[in-house]
């Protein structure tokens, strides 16, 4: 079996929603200290808390690009709450899998979405449970991806 699925290669070669939104309602930037990759996510949100537009910039590996691209596709048109519930596992499944040593890249995509949602809440003075936004440590990461 090829190391990367067709979908991963497709999203890596033709990433969706690349760019930035100048008047974004929420912006999240996260990085992985180990590999040094950085991901920035921009959300445009309407009065019903629906994500009407989303863009990303990723300075990182191919899997980071593919997972952030897929993450934008999965949250576009969804509510902020639904975006918050997006797990890295869902992103990986939507891409038909990732090699185990690349699963952390999908965690970065989940965290970028969460960081953008948090920024949206902060800017709009919306109360939230800080538990929803705590950093995931290595153990949780393993739990998170089911290994
Ligand atoms: Fe760092 Fe992929 S190797 S995000």
mmCIF file with all atom_site columns, N, CA, C and O and ligand atoms in Angstrom, residues 4 31-39 58-65 67 98 101-109, ligand 1:
data_model
loop_
_atom_site.group_PDB
_atom_site.id
_atom_site.type_symbol
_atom_site.label_atom_id
_atom_site.label_alt_id
_atom_site.label_comp_id
_atom_site.label_asym_id
_atom_site.label_entity_id
_atom_site.label_seq_id
_atom_site.pdbx_PDB_ins_code
_atom_site.Cartn_x
_atom_site.Cartn_y
_atom_site.Cartn_z
_atom_site.occupancy
_atom_site.B_iso_or_equiv
_atom_site.pdbx_formal_charge
_atom_site.auth_seq_id
_atom_site.auth_comp_id
_atom_site.auth_asym_id
_atom_site.auth_atom_id
_atom_site.pdbx_PDB_model_num
ATOM   1   N  N   . UNK A 1 4   ? 0.938  7.220  1.416  1.00 0.00 ? 4   UNK A N   1
ATOM   2   C  CA  . UNK A 1 4   ? -0.100 8.245  1.528  1.00 0.00 ? 4   UNK A CA  1
ATOM   3   C  C   . UNK A 1 4   ? -1.282 7.925  0.624  1.00 0.00 ? 4   UNK A C   1
ATOM   4   O  O   . UNK A 1 4   ? -1.098 7.477  -0.514 1.00 0.00 ? 4   UNK A O   1
ATOM   5   N  N   . UNK A 1 31  ? 1.766  25.925 16.494 1.00 0.00 ? 31  UNK A N   1
ATOM   6   C  CA  . UNK A 1 31  ? 3.004  25.361 15.969 1.00 0.00 ? 31  UNK A CA  1
ATOM   7   C  C   . UNK A 1 31  ? 3.360  24.105 16.734 1.00 0.00 ? 31  UNK A C   1
ATOM   8   O  O   . UNK A 1 31  ? 2.899  23.894 17.848 1.00 0.00 ? 31  UNK A O   1
ATOM   9   N  N   . UNK A 1 32  ? 4.135  23.283 16.107 1.00 0.00 ? 32  UNK A N   1
ATOM   10  C  CA  . UNK A 1 32  ? 4.634  22.085 16.763 1.00 0.00 ? 32  UNK A CA  1
ATOM   11  C  C   . UNK A 1 32  ? 6.108  22.309 17.064 1.00 0.00 ? 32  UNK A C   1
ATOM   12  O  O   . UNK A 1 32  ? 6.911  22.490 16.147 1.00 0.00 ? 32  UNK A O   1
ATOM   13  N  N   . UNK A 1 33  ? 6.451  22.333 18.351 1.00 0.00 ? 33  UNK A N   1
ATOM   14  C  CA  . UNK A 1 33  ? 7.819  22.662 18.747 1.00 0.00 ? 33  UNK A CA  1
ATOM   15  C  C   . UNK A 1 33  ? 8.821  21.653 18.196 1.00 0.00 ? 33  UNK A C   1
ATOM   16  O  O   . UNK A 1 33  ? 9.955  22.012 17.891 1.00 0.00 ? 33  UNK A O   1
ATOM   17  N  N   . UNK A 1 34  ? 8.394  20.409 18.057 1.00 0.00 ? 34  UNK A N   1
ATOM   18  C  CA  . UNK A 1 34  ? 9.347  19.368 17.628 1.00 0.00 ? 34  UNK A CA  1
ATOM   19  C  C   . UNK A 1 34  ? 9.736  19.498 16.166 1.00 0.00 ? 34  UNK A C   1
ATOM   20  O  O   . UNK A 1 34  ? 10.905 19.463 15.815 1.00 0.00 ? 34  UNK A O   1
ATOM   21  N  N   . UNK A 1 35  ? 8.749  19.651 15.301 1.00 0.00 ? 35  UNK A N   1
ATOM   22  C  CA  . UNK A 1 35  ? 9.090  19.699 13.870 1.00 0.00 ? 35  UNK A CA  1
ATOM   23  C  C   . UNK A 1 35  ? 9.201  21.136 13.368 1.00 0.00 ? 35  UNK A C   1
ATOM   24  O  O   . UNK A 1 35  ? 9.706  21.374 12.282 1.00 0.00 ? 35  UNK A O   1
ATOM   25  N  N   . UNK A 1 36  ? 8.708  22.094 14.160 1.00 0.00 ? 36  UNK A N   1
ATOM   26  C  CA  . UNK A 1 36  ? 8.827  23.501 13.778 1.00 0.00 ? 36  UNK A CA  1
ATOM   27  C  C   . UNK A 1 36  ? 7.776  23.974 12.790 1.00 0.00 ? 36  UNK A C   1
ATOM   28  O  O   . UNK A 1 36  ? 7.823  25.100 12.302 1.00 0.00 ? 36  UNK A O   1
ATOM   29  N  N   . UNK A 1 37  ? 6.799  23.106 12.489 1.00 0.00 ? 37  UNK A N   1
ATOM   30  C  CA  . UNK A 1 37  ? 5.767  23.495 11.529 1.00 0.00 ? 37  UNK A CA  1
ATOM   31  C  C   . UNK A 1 37  ? 4.752  24.456 12.161 1.00 0.00 ? 37  UNK A C   1
ATOM   32  O  O   . UNK A 1 37  ? 4.451  24.364 13.344 1.00 0.00 ? 37  UNK A O   1
ATOM   33  N  N   . UNK A 1 38  ? 4.238  25.355 11.327 1.00 0.00 ? 38  UNK A N   1
ATOM   34  C  CA  . UNK A 1 38  ? 3.306  26.382 11.813 1.00 0.00 ? 38  UNK A CA  1
ATOM   35  C  C   . UNK A 1 38  ? 2.056  26.395 10.935 1.00 0.00 ? 38  UNK A C   1
ATOM   36  O  O   . UNK A 1 38  ? 2.148  26.259 9.713  1.00 0.00 ? 38  UNK A O   1
ATOM   37  N  N   . UNK A 1 39  ? 0.916  26.562 11.583 1.00 0.00 ? 39  UNK A N   1
ATOM   38  C  CA  . UNK A 1 39  ? -0.351 26.598 10.855 1.00 0.00 ? 39  UNK A CA  1
ATOM   39  C  C   . UNK A 1 39  ? -1.172 27.797 11.331 1.00 0.00 ? 39  UNK A C   1
ATOM   40  O  O   . UNK A 1 39  ? -1.245 28.044 12.535 1.00 0.00 ? 39  UNK A O   1
ATOM   41  N  N   . UNK A 1 58  ? -0.194 27.230 5.912  1.00 0.00 ? 58  UNK A N   1
ATOM   42  C  CA  . UNK A 1 58  ? 0.608  26.266 6.654  1.00 0.00 ? 58  UNK A CA  1
ATOM   43  C  C   . UNK A 1 58  ? 2.031  26.292 6.150  1.00 0.00 ? 58  UNK A C   1
ATOM   44  O  O   . UNK A 1 58  ? 2.269  26.186 4.945  1.00 0.00 ? 58  UNK A O   1
ATOM   45  N  N   . UNK A 1 59  ? 2.946  26.485 7.086  1.00 0.00 ? 59  UNK A N   1
ATOM   46  C  CA  . UNK A 1 59  ? 4.371  26.425 6.761  1.00 0.00 ? 59  UNK A CA  1
ATOM   47  C  C   . UNK A 1 59  ? 4.856  25.122 7.363  1.00 0.00 ? 59  UNK A C   1
ATOM   48  O  O   . UNK A 1 59  ? 5.254  25.073 8.512  1.00 0.00 ? 59  UNK A O   1
ATOM   49  N  N   . UNK A 1 60  ? 4.719  24.076 6.604  1.00 0.00 ? 60  UNK A N   1
ATOM   50  C  CA  . UNK A 1 60  ? 5.057  22.796 7.197  1.00 0.00 ? 60  UNK A CA  1
ATOM   51  C  C   . UNK A 1 60  ? 5.068  21.670 6.197  1.00 0.00 ? 60  UNK A C   1
ATOM   52  O  O   . UNK A 1 60  ? 5.080  21.877 4.984  1.00 0.00 ? 60  UNK A O   1
ATOM   53  N  N   . UNK A 1 61  ? 5.002  20.471 6.725  1.00 0.00 ? 61  UNK A N   1
ATOM   54  C  CA  . UNK A 1 61  ? 5.137  19.267 5.912  1.00 0.00 ? 61  UNK A CA  1
ATOM   55  C  C   . UNK A 1 61  ? 3.884  19.030 5.056  1.00 0.00 ? 61  UNK A C   1
ATOM   56  O  O   . UNK A 1 61  ? 2.850  19.668 5.241  1.00 0.00 ? 61  UNK A O   1
ATOM   57  N  N   . UNK A 1 62  ? 3.990  18.082 4.159  1.00 0.00 ? 62  UNK A N   1
ATOM   58  C  CA  . UNK A 1 62  ? 2.874  17.760 3.269  1.00 0.00 ? 62  UNK A CA  1
ATOM   59  C  C   . UNK A 1 62  ? 1.635  17.312 4.020  1.00 0.00 ? 62  UNK A C   1
ATOM   60  O  O   . UNK A 1 62  ? 0.511  17.677 3.653  1.00 0.00 ? 62  UNK A O   1
ATOM   61  N  N   . UNK A 1 63  ? 1.825  16.548 5.071  1.00 0.00 ? 63  UNK A N   1
ATOM   62  C  CA  . UNK A 1 63  ? 0.668  16.078 5.845  1.00 0.00 ? 63  UNK A CA  1
ATOM   63  C  C   . UNK A 1 63  ? 0.000  17.227 6.591  1.00 0.00 ? 63  UNK A C   1
ATOM   64  O  O   . UNK A 1 63  ? -1.218 17.241 6.771  1.00 0.00 ? 63  UNK A O   1
ATOM   65  N  N   . UNK A 1 64  ? 0.805  18.179 7.021  1.00 0.00 ? 64  UNK A N   1
ATOM   66  C  CA  . UNK A 1 64  ? 0.238  19.350 7.699  1.00 0.00 ? 64  UNK A CA  1
ATOM   67  C  C   . UNK A 1 64  ? -0.611 20.146 6.700  1.00 0.00 ? 64  UNK A C   1
ATOM   68  O  O   . UNK A 1 64  ? -1.693 20.637 7.029  1.00 0.00 ? 64  UNK A O   1
ATOM   69  N  N   . UNK A 1 65  ? -0.130 20.251 5.484  1.00 0.00 ? 65  UNK A N   1
ATOM   70  C  CA  . UNK A 1 65  ? -0.883 20.972 4.448  1.00 0.00 ? 65  UNK A CA  1
ATOM   71  C  C   . UNK A 1 65  ? -2.167 20.210 4.114  1.00 0.00 ? 65  UNK A C   1
ATOM   72  O  O   . UNK A 1 65  ? -3.259 20.793 4.081  1.00 0.00 ? 65  UNK A O   1
ATOM   73  N  N   . UNK A 1 67  ? -3.814 18.009 5.942  1.00 0.00 ? 67  UNK A N   1
ATOM   74  C  CA  . UNK A 1 67  ? -4.785 17.969 7.046  1.00 0.00 ? 67  UNK A CA  1
ATOM   75  C  C   . UNK A 1 67  ? -5.421 19.330 7.277  1.00 0.00 ? 67  UNK A C   1
ATOM   76  O  O   . UNK A 1 67  ? -6.608 19.415 7.574  1.00 0.00 ? 67  UNK A O   1
ATOM   77  N  N   . UNK A 1 98  ? -3.537 8.344  7.643  1.00 0.00 ? 98  UNK A N   1
ATOM   78  C  CA  . UNK A 1 98  ? -2.192 8.926  7.586  1.00 0.00 ? 98  UNK A CA  1
ATOM   79  C  C   . UNK A 1 98  ? -1.242 7.917  8.237  1.00 0.00 ? 98  UNK A C   1
ATOM   80  O  O   . UNK A 1 98  ? -1.661 7.181  9.129  1.00 0.00 ? 98  UNK A O   1
ATOM   81  N  N   . UNK A 1 101 ? 3.414  7.952  12.082 1.00 0.00 ? 101 UNK A N   1
ATOM   82  C  CA  . UNK A 1 101 ? 4.372  8.999  12.453 1.00 0.00 ? 101 UNK A CA  1
ATOM   83  C  C   . UNK A 1 101 ? 3.969  10.369 11.917 1.00 0.00 ? 101 UNK A C   1
ATOM   84  O  O   . UNK A 1 101 ? 4.652  11.361 12.172 1.00 0.00 ? 101 UNK A O   1
ATOM   85  N  N   . UNK A 1 102 ? 2.855  10.430 11.181 1.00 0.00 ? 102 UNK A N   1
ATOM   86  C  CA  . UNK A 1 102 ? 2.377  11.722 10.674 1.00 0.00 ? 102 UNK A CA  1
ATOM   87  C  C   . UNK A 1 102 ? 1.074  12.160 11.345 1.00 0.00 ? 102 UNK A C   1
ATOM   88  O  O   . UNK A 1 102 ? 0.497  13.193 10.986 1.00 0.00 ? 102 UNK A O   1
ATOM   89  N  N   . UNK A 1 103 ? 0.633  11.394 12.329 1.00 0.00 ? 103 UNK A N   1
ATOM   90  C  CA  . UNK A 1 103 ? -0.632 11.749 12.972 1.00 0.00 ? 103 UNK A CA  1
ATOM   91  C  C   . UNK A 1 103 ? -0.543 13.079 13.717 1.00 0.00 ? 103 UNK A C   1
ATOM   92  O  O   . UNK A 1 103 ? -1.534 13.805 13.827 1.00 0.00 ? 103 UNK A O   1
ATOM   93  N  N   . UNK A 1 104 ? 0.638  13.417 14.205 1.00 0.00 ? 104 UNK A N   1
ATOM   94  C  CA  . UNK A 1 104 ? 0.759  14.690 14.936 1.00 0.00 ? 104 UNK A CA  1
ATOM   95  C  C   . UNK A 1 104 ? 0.437  15.879 14.031 1.00 0.00 ? 104 UNK A C   1
ATOM   96  O  O   . UNK A 1 104 ? 0.028  16.930 14.502 1.00 0.00 ? 104 UNK A O   1
ATOM   97  N  N   . UNK A 1 105 ? 0.622  15.717 12.737 1.00 0.00 ? 105 UNK A N   1
ATOM   98  C  CA  . UNK A 1 105 ? 0.317  16.804 11.798 1.00 0.00 ? 105 UNK A CA  1
ATOM   99  C  C   . UNK A 1 105 ? -1.186 17.097 11.822 1.00 0.00 ? 105 UNK A C   1
ATOM   100 O  O   . UNK A 1 105 ? -1.610 18.254 11.738 1.00 0.00 ? 105 UNK A O   1
ATOM   101 N  N   . UNK A 1 106 ? -1.991 16.033 11.952 1.00 0.00 ? 106 UNK A N   1
ATOM   102 C  CA  . UNK A 1 106 ? -3.449 16.222 11.996 1.00 0.00 ? 106 UNK A CA  1
ATOM   103 C  C   . UNK A 1 106 ? -3.869 16.866 13.306 1.00 0.00 ? 106 UNK A C   1
ATOM   104 O  O   . UNK A 1 106 ? -4.856 17.593 13.362 1.00 0.00 ? 106 UNK A O   1
ATOM   105 N  N   . UNK A 1 107 ? -3.093 16.595 14.366 1.00 0.00 ? 107 UNK A N   1
ATOM   106 C  CA  . UNK A 1 107 ? -3.396 17.241 15.655 1.00 0.00 ? 107 UNK A CA  1
ATOM   107 C  C   . UNK A 1 107 ? -3.188 18.743 15.517 1.00 0.00 ? 107 UNK A C   1
ATOM   108 O  O   . UNK A 1 107 ? -3.964 19.547 16.054 1.00 0.00 ? 107 UNK A O   1
ATOM   109 N  N   . UNK A 1 108 ? -2.173 19.117 14.771 1.00 0.00 ? 108 UNK A N   1
ATOM   110 C  CA  . UNK A 1 108 ? -1.911 20.538 14.551 1.00 0.00 ? 108 UNK A CA  1
ATOM   111 C  C   . UNK A 1 108 ? -3.113 21.192 13.854 1.00 0.00 ? 108 UNK A C   1
ATOM   112 O  O   . UNK A 1 108 ? -3.501 22.314 14.192 1.00 0.00 ? 108 UNK A O   1
ATOM   113 N  N   . UNK A 1 109 ? -3.713 20.486 12.895 1.00 0.00 ? 109 UNK A N   1
ATOM   114 C  CA  . UNK A 1 109 ? -4.881 21.031 12.190 1.00 0.00 ? 109 UNK A CA  1
ATOM   115 C  C   . UNK A 1 109 ? -6.049 21.220 13.152 1.00 0.00 ? 109 UNK A C   1
ATOM   116 O  O   . UNK A 1 109 ? -6.730 22.251 13.133 1.00 0.00 ? 109 UNK A O   1
HETATM 117 FE FE1 . LIG B 2 .   ? 5.307  18.639 11.643 1.00 0.00 ? 1   LIG B FE1 1
HETATM 118 FE FE2 . LIG B 2 .   ? 3.919  17.364 9.912  1.00 0.00 ? 1   LIG B FE2 1
HETATM 119 S  S1  . LIG B 2 .   ? 5.980  17.005 10.385 1.00 0.00 ? 1   LIG B S1  1
HETATM 120 S  S2  . LIG B 2 .   ? 3.257  18.967 11.177 1.00 0.00 ? 1   LIG B S2  1
#
